[in-house]
GROMACS .gro file of C-alpha atoms in nm:
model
  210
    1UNK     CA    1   0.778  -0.739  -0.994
    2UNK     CA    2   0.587  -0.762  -1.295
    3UNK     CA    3   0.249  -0.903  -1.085
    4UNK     CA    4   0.224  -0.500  -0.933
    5UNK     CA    5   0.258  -0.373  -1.291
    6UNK     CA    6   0.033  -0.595  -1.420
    7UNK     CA    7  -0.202  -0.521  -1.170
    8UNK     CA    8  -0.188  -0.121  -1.122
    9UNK     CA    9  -0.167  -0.065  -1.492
   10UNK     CA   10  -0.447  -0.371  -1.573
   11UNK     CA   11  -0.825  -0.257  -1.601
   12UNK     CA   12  -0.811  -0.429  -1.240
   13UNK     CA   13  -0.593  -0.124  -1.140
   14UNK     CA   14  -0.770   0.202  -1.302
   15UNK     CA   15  -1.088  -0.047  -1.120
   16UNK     CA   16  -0.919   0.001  -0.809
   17UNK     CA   17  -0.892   0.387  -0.864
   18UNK     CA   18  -1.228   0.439  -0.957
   19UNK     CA   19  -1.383   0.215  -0.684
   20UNK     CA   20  -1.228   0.434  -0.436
   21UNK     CA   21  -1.255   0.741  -0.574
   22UNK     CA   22  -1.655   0.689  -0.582
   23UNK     CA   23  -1.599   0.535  -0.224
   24UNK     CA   24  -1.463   0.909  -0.078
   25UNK     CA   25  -1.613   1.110  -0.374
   26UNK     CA   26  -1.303   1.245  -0.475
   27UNK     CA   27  -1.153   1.238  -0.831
   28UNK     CA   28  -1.020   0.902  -1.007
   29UNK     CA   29  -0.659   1.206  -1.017
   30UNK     CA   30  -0.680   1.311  -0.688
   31UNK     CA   31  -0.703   0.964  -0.511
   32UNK     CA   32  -0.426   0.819  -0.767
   33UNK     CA   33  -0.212   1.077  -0.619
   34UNK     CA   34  -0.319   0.960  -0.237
   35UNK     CA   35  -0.269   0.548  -0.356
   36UNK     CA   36   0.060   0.642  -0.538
   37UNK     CA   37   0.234   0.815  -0.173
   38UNK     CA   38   0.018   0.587   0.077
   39UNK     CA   39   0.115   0.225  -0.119
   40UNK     CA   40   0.490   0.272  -0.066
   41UNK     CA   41   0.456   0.368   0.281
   42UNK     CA   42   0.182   0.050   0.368
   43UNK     CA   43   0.434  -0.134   0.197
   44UNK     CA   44   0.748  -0.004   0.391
   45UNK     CA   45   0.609  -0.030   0.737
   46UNK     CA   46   0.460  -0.392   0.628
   47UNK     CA   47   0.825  -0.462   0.556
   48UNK     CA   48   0.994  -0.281   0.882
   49UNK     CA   49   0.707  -0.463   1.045
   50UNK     CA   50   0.820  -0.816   0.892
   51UNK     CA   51   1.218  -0.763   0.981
   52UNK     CA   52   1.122  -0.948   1.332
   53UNK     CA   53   1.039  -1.316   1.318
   54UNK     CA   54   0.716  -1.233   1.524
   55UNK     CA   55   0.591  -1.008   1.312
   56UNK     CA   56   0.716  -1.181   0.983
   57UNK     CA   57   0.524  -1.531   1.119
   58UNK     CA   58   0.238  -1.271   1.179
   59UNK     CA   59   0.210  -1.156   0.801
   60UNK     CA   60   0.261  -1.514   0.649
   61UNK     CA   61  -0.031  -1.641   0.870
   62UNK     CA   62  -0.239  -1.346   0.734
   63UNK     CA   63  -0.138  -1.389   0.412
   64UNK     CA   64  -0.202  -1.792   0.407
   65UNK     CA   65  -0.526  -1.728   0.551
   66UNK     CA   66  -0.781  -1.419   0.519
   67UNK     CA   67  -0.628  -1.223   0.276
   68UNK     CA   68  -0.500  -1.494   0.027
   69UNK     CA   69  -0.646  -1.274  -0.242
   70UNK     CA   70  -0.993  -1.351  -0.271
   71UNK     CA   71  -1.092  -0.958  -0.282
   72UNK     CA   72  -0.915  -0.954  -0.594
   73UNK     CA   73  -1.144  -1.177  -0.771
   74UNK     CA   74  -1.446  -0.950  -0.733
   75UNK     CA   75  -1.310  -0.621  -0.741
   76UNK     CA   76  -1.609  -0.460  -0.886
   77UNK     CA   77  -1.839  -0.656  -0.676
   78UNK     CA   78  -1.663  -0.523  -0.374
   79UNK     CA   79  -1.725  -0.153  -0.505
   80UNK     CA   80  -2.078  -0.232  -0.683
   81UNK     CA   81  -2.306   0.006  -0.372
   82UNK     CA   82  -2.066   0.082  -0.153
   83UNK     CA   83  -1.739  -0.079  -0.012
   84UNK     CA   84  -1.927  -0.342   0.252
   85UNK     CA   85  -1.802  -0.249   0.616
   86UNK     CA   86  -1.706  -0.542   0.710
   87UNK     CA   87  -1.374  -0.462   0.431
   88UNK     CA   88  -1.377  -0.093   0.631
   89UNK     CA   89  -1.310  -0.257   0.965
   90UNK     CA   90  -1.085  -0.523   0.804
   91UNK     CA   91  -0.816  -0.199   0.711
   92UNK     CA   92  -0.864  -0.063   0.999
   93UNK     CA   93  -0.724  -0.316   1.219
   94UNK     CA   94  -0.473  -0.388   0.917
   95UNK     CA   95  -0.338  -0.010   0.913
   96UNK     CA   96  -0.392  -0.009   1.309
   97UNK     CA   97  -0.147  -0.314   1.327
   98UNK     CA   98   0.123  -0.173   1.076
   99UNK     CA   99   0.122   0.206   1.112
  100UNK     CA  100   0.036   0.174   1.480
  101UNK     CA  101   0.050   0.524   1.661
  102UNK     CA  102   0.168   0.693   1.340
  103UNK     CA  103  -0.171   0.614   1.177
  104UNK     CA  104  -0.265   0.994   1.195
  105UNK     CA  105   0.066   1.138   1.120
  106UNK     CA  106   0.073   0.909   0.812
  107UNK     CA  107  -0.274   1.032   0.696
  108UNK     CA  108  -0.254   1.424   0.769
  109UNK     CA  109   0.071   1.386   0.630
  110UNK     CA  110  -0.113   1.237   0.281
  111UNK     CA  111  -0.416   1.501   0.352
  112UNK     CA  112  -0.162   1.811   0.349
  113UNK     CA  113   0.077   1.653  -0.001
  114UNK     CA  114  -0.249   1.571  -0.209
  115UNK     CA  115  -0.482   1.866  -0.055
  116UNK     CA  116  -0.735   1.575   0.009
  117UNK     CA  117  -0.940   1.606   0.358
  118UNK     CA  118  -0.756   1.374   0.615
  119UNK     CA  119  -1.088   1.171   0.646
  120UNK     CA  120  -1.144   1.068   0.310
  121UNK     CA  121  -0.775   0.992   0.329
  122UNK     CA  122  -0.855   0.783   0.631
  123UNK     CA  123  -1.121   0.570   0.396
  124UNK     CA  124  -0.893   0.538   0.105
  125UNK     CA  125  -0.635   0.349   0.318
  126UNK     CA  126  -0.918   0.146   0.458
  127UNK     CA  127  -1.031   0.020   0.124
  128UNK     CA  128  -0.648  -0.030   0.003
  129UNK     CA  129  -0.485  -0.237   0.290
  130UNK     CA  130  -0.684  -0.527   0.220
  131UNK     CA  131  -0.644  -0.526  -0.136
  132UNK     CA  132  -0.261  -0.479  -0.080
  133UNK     CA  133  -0.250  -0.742   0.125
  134UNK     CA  134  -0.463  -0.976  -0.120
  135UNK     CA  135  -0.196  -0.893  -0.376
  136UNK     CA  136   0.059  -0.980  -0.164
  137UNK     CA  137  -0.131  -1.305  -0.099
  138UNK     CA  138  -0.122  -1.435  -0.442
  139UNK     CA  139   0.226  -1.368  -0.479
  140UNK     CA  140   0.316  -1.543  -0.167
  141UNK     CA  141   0.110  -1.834  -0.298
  142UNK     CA  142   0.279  -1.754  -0.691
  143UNK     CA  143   0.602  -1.752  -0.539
  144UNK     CA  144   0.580  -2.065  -0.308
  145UNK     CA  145   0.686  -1.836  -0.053
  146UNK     CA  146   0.694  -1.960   0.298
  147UNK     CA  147   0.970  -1.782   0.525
  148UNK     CA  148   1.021  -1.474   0.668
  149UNK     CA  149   1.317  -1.444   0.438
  150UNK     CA  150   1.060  -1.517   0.138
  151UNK     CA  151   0.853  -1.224   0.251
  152UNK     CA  152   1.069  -0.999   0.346
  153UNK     CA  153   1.237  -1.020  -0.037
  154UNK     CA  154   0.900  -0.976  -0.191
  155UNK     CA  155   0.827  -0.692  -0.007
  156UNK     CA  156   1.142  -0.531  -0.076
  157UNK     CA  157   1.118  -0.650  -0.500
  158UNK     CA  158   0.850  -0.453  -0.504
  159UNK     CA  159   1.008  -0.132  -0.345
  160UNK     CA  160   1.218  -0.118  -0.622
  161UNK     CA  161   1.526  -0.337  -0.487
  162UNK     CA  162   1.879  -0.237  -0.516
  163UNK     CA  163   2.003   0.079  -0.351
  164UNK     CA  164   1.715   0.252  -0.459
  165UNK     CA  165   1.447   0.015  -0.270
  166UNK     CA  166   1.674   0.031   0.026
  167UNK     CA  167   1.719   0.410   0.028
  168UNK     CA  168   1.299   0.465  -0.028
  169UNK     CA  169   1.318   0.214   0.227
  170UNK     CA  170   1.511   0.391   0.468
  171UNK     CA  171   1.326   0.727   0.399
  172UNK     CA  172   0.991   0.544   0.495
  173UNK     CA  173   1.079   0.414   0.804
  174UNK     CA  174   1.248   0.755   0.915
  175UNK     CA  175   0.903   0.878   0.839
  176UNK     CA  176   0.749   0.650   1.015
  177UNK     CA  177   0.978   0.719   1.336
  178UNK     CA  178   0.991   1.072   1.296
  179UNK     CA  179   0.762   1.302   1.475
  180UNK     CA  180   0.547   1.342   1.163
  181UNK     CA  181   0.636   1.730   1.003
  182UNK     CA  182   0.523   1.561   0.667
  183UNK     CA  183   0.869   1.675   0.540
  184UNK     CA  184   0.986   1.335   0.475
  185UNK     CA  185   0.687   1.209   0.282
  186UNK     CA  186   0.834   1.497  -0.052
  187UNK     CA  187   1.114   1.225  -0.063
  188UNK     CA  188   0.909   0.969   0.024
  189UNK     CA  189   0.635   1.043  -0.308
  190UNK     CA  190   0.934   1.191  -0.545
  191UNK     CA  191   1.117   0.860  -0.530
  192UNK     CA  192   0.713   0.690  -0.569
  193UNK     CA  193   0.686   0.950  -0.835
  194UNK     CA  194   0.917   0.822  -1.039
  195UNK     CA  195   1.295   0.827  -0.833
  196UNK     CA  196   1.369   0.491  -0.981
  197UNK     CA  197   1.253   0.315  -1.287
  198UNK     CA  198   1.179  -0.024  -1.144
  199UNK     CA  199   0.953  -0.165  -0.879
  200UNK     CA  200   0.683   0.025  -0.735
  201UNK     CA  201   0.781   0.340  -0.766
  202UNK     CA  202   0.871   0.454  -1.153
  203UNK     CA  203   0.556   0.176  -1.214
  204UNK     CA  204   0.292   0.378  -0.988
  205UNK     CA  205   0.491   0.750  -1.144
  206UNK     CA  206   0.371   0.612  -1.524
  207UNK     CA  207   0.031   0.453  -1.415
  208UNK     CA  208  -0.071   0.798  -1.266
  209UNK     CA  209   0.094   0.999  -1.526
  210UNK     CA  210   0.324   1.174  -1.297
   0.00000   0.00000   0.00000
């Protein structure tokens, strides 16, 4: 789990937050907040997504393949100008492919928790579901990973683990199933906010000062 501290609290990271904060225009505080709720949930319905062996076979090939972490060589070439759209359209299929129908409900629920308009919302998770997925890459590729067994433990390391991991985890996917109030996303960002002190979560609370 260190290779997500290392990267969110690395000049890479606070690169990351300022690349798409220029991207939407909004401040490097502001879209922290949005990356800090939106990461856990990418990450939870990558994992829900990955408990079948289709779609687990699905993310290794991805992972092996296009986004085997490239993008994080040239982070600030990729937000030197302008995020090229080619990277736009990549997230969109990504987030189209793991949020599926709850797409909208995931980002008006984001919109109405960090009081940031659903569209730039919409562009934020564009620009971070290919670099998630090129940090999942290299720790596939770190980790000799190379099973849907492999995967699904990384994904769930860096949820936290434990009872906590599987609790956020549970509160993610209920989100994800739910009809989409928002409710469950207060949960959802108080355990990314700092719920528990490991994994993702208490990491992403420090890194954005929560």
């Amino acid at each position: 789990m260190s290779g997500l501290l290392d990267l969110l609290s690395s000049p890479m990271g606070k690169q990351l937050i300022s690349g798409v904060a220029s991207q939407t225009g909004n401040s490097t505080d502001q879209t922290g907040s949005v990356l800090s709720m939106a990461l856990p949930v990418l990450m939870g319905a990558m994992k829900k997504n990955a408990s079948s062996p289709e779609g687990a076979q699905g993310l290794m090939s991805a992972l092996s393949g296009k986004h085997n972490g490239g993008i994080l060589d040239n982070l600030g070439g990729l937000f030197s100008g302008g995020v090229d759209q080619s990277v736009m359209d990549d997230g969109a299929g990504i987030l189209g492919h793991v949020l599926g129908g709850k797409q909208a409900t995931v980002e008006n629920a984001l919109s109405q928790k960090s009081g940031m308009d659903a569209g730039s919302v919409s562009t934020i998770l564009k620009v971070a579901a290919p670099i998630l997925l090129g940090f999942l890459g290299k720790q596939t590729q770190e980790q000799n990973i190379s099973d849907s067994s492999g995967i699904g433990n990384l994904l769930g390391g860096l949820m936290g683990g434990g009872d906590s991991g599987n609790q956020q985890q549970s509160l993610i996917e209920s989100f994800l199933d739910s009809d989409g109030d928002g409710s469950i996303l207060d949960d959802v960002a108080s355990m990314a906010l700092g719920g528990n002190k490991g994994g993702i979560g208490g990491m992403l609370g420090g890194l954005f000062g929560k």
